PDB file of C-alpha atoms in Angstrom:
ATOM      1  CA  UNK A  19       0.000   0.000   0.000  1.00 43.00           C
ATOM      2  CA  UNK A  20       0.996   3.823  -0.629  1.00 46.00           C
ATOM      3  CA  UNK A  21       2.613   6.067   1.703  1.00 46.00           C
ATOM      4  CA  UNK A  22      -0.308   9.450   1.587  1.00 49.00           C
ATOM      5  CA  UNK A  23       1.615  11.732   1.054  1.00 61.00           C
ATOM      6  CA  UNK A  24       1.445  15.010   3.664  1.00 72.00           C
ATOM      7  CA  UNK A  25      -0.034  18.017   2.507  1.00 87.00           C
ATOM      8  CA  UNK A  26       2.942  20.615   2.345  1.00 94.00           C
ATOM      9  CA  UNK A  27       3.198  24.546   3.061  1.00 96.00           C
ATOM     10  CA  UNK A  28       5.589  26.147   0.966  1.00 97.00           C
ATOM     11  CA  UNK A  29       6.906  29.981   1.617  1.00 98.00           C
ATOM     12  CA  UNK A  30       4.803  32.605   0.625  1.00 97.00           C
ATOM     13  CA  UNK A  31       5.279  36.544  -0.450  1.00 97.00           C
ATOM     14  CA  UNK A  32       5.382  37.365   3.173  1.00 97.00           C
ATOM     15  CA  UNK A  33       8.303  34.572   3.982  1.00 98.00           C
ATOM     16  CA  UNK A  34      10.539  35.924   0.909  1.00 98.00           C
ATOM     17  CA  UNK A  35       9.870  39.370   1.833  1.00 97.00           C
ATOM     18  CA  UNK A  36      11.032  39.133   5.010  1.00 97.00           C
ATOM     19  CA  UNK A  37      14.307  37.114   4.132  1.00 98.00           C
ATOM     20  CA  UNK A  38      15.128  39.632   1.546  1.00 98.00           C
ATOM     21  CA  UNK A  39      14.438  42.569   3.892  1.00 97.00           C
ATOM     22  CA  UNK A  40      16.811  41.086   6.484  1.00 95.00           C
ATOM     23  CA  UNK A  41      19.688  39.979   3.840  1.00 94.00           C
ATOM     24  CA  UNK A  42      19.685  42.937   2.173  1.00 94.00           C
ATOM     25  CA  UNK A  43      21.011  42.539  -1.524  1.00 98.00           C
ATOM     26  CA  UNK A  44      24.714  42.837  -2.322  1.00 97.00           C
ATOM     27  CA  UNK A  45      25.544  42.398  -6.322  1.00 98.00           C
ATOM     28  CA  UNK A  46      29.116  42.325  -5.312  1.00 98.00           C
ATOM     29  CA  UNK A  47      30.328  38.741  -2.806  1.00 98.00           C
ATOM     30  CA  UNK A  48      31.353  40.059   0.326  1.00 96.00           C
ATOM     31  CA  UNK A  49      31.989  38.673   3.316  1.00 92.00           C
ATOM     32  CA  UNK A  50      29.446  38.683   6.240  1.00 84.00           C
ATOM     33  CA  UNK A  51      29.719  39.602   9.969  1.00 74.00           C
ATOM     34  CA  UNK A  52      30.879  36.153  10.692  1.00 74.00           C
ATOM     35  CA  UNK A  53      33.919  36.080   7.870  1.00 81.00           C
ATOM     36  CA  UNK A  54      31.703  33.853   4.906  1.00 88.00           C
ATOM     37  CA  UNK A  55      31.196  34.756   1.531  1.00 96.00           C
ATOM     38  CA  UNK A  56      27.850  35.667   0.457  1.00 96.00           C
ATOM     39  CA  UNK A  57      25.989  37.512  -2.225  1.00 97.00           C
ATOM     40  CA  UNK A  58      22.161  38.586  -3.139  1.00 98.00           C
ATOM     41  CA  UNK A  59      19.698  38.156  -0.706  1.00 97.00           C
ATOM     42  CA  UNK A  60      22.350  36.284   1.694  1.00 94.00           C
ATOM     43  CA  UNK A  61      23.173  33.162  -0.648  1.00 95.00           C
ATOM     44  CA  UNK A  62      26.448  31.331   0.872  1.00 93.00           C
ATOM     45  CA  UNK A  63      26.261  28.408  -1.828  1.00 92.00           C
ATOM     46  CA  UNK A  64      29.325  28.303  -3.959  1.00 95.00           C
ATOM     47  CA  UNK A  65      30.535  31.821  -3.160  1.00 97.00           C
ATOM     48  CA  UNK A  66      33.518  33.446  -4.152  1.00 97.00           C
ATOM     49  CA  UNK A  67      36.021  36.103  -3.783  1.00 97.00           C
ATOM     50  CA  UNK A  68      35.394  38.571  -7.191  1.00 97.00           C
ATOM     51  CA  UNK A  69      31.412  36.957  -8.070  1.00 98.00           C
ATOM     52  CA  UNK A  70      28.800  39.316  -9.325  1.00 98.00           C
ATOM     53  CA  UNK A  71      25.408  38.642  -9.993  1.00 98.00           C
ATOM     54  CA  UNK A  72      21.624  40.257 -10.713  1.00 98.00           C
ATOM     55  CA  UNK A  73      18.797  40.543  -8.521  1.00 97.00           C
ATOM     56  CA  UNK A  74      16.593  38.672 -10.754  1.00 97.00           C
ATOM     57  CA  UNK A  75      19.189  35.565 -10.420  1.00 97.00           C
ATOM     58  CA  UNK A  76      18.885  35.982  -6.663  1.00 98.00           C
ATOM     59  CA  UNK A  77      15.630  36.243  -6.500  1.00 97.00           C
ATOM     60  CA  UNK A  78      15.015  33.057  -8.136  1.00 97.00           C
ATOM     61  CA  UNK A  79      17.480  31.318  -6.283  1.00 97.00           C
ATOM     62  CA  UNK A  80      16.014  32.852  -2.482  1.00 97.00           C
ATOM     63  CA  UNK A  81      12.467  31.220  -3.914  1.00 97.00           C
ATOM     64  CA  UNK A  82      14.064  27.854  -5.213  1.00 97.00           C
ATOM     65  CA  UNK A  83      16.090  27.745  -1.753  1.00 97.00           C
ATOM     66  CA  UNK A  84      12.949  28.949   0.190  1.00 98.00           C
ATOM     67  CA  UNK A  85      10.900  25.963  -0.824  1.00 98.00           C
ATOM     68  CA  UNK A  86      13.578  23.538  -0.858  1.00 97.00           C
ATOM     69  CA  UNK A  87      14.446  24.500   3.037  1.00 98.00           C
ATOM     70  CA  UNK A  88      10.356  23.940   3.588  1.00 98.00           C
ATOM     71  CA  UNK A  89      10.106  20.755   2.193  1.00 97.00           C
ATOM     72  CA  UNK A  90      13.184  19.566   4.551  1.00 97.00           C
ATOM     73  CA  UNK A  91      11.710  21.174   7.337  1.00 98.00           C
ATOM     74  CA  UNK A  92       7.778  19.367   6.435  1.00 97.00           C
ATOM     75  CA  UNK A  93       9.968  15.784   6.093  1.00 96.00           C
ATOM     76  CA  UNK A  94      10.515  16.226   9.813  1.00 96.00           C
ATOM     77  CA  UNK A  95       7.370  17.494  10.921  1.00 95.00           C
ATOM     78  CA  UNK A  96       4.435  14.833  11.873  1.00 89.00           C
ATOM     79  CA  UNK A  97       1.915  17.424  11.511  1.00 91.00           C
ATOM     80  CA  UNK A  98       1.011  20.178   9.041  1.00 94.00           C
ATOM     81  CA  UNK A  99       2.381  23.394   9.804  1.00 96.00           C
ATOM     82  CA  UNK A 100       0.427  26.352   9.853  1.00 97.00           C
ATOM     83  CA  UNK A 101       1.585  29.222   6.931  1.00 98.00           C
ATOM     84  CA  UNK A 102       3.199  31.648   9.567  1.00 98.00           C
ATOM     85  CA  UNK A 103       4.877  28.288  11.411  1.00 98.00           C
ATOM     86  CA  UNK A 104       6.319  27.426   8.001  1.00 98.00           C
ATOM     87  CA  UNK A 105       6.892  31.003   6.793  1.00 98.00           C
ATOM     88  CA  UNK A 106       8.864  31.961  10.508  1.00 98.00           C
ATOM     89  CA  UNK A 107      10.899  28.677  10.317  1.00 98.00           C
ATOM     90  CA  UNK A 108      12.036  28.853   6.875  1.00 98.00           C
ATOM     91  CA  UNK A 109      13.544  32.438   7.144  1.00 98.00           C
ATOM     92  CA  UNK A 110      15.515  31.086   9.984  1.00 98.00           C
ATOM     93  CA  UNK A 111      16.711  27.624   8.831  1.00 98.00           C
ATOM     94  CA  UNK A 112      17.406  30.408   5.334  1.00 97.00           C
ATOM     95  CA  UNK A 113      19.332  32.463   7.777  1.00 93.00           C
ATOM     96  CA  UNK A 114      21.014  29.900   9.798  1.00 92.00           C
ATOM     97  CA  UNK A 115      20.682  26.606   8.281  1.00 93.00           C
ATOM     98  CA  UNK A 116      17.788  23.512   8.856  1.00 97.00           C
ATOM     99  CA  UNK A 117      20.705  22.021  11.155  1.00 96.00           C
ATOM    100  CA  UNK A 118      20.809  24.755  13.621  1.00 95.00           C
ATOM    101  CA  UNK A 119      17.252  24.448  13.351  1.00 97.00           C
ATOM    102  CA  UNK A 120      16.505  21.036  13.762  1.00 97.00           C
ATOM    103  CA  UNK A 121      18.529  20.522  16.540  1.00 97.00           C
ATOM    104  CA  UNK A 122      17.451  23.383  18.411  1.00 98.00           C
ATOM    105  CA  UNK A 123      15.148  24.234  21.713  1.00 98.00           C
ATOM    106  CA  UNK A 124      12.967  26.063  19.463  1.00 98.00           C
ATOM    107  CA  UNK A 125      11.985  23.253  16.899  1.00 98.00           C
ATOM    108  CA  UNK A 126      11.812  20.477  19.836  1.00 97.00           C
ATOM    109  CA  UNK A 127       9.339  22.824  21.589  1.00 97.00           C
ATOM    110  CA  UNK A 128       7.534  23.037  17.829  1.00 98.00           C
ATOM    111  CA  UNK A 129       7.195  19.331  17.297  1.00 97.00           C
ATOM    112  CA  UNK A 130       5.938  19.370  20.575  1.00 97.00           C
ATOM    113  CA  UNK A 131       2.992  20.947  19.774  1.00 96.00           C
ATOM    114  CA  UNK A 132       4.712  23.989  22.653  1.00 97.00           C
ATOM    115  CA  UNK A 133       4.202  26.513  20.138  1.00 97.00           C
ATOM    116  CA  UNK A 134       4.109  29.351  22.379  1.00 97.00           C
ATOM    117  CA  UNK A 135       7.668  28.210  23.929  1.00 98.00           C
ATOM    118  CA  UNK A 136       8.542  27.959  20.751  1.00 98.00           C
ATOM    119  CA  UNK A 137       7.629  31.208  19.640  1.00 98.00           C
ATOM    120  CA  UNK A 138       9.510  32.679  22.747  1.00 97.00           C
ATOM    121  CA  UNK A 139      13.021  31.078  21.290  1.00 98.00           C
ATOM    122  CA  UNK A 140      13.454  32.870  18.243  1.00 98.00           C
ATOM    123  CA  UNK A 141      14.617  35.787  20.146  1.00 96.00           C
ATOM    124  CA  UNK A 142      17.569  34.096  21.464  1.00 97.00           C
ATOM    125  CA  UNK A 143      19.151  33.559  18.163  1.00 96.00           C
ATOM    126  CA  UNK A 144      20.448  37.273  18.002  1.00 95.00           C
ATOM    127  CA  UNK A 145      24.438  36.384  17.819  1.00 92.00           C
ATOM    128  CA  UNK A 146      26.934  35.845  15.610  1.00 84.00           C
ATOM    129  CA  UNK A 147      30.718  35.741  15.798  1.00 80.00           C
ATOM    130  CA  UNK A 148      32.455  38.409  14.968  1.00 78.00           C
ATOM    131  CA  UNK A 149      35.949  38.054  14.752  1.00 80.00           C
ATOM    132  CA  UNK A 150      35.951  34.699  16.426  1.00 83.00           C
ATOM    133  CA  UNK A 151      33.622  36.374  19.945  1.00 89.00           C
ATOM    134  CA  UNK A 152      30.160  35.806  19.756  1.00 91.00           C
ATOM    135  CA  UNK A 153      28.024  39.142  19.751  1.00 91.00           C
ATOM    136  CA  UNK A 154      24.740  40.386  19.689  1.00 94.00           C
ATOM    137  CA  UNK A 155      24.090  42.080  16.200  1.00 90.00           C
ATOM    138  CA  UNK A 156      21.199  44.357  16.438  1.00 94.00           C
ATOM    139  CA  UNK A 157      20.244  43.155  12.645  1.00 91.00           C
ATOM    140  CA  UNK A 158      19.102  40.011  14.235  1.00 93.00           C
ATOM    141  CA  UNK A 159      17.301  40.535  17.378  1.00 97.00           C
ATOM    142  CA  UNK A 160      15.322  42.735  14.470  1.00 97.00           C
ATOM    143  CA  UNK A 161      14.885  39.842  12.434  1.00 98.00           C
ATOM    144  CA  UNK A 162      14.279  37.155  14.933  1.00 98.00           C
ATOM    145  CA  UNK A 163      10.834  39.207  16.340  1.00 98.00           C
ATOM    146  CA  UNK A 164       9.644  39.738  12.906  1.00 98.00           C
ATOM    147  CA  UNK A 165       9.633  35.928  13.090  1.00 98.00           C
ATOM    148  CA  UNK A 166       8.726  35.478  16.382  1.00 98.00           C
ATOM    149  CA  UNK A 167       5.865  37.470  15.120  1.00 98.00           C
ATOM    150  CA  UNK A 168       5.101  35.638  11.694  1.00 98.00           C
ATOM    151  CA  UNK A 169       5.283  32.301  13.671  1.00 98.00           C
ATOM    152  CA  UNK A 170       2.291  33.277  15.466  1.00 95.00           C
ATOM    153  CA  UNK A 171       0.133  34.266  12.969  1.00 89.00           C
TER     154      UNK A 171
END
């Protein structure tokens, strides 16, 4: 017999909004607060010293990486997410990676069904290092309650 397969919830408008709000777009690679590469809307993915590129490439790449970060977020969920659950987690796992995610307070709470606990942990993932000492950056407490927020909704 056949597996059903889930129902998924991929990103919407509001999701890539927010993610390219927060990234900012640099046509130029540069590196980030925490010494990596990056380009566009905060791509990491085969960056180099000297790269260029357009926002039309990075925008298509933020939506392709958007819904691919969903669907391995869903593939660990045993119940459907709501569109501001799946939304608020996807900018995040975007930002930080599905690892940091997955393994974190915040997504144990989730698949707990603690969402308001869950909610509440966002805001603690407001550092980054910065030449090798971890620091608050004030870019990501901002970032972390617009989440906080979207979760909720």
């Amino acid at each position: 017999m056949e597996k059903a397969s889930k129902q998924l919830i991929m990103p919407n408008k509001d999701c890539i909004d927010l993610i390219m709000q927060f990234e900012g777009f640099e046509a130029k690679a540069y590196k980030c607060p925490a010494g990596v590469w990056t380009i566009g809307y905060g791509r990491t993915d085969g960056v180099k010293e000297g790269m260029t590129t357009t926002k039309d490439k990075e925008a298509a790449y933020l939506q392709a990486k958007a819904y691919e970060i969903a669907v391995e977020i869903q593939d660990k969920l045993k119940d459907v997410p709501s569109q501001g659950q799946i939304n608020a987690l996807t900018s995040f796992a975007y930002n930080l990676g599905v690892g940091a995610l997955t393994s974190s307070t915040l997504f144990k709470k989730h698949l707990a069904g603690d969402f308001a606990t869950a909610q509440n942990e966002f805001t603690k993932w407001n550092k980054a290092r910065v030449n090798g000492e971890l620091k608050v950056l004030d870019g990501l407490t901002r970032r972390r309650k617009f989440e906080a927020i979207m979760y909720g909704h």
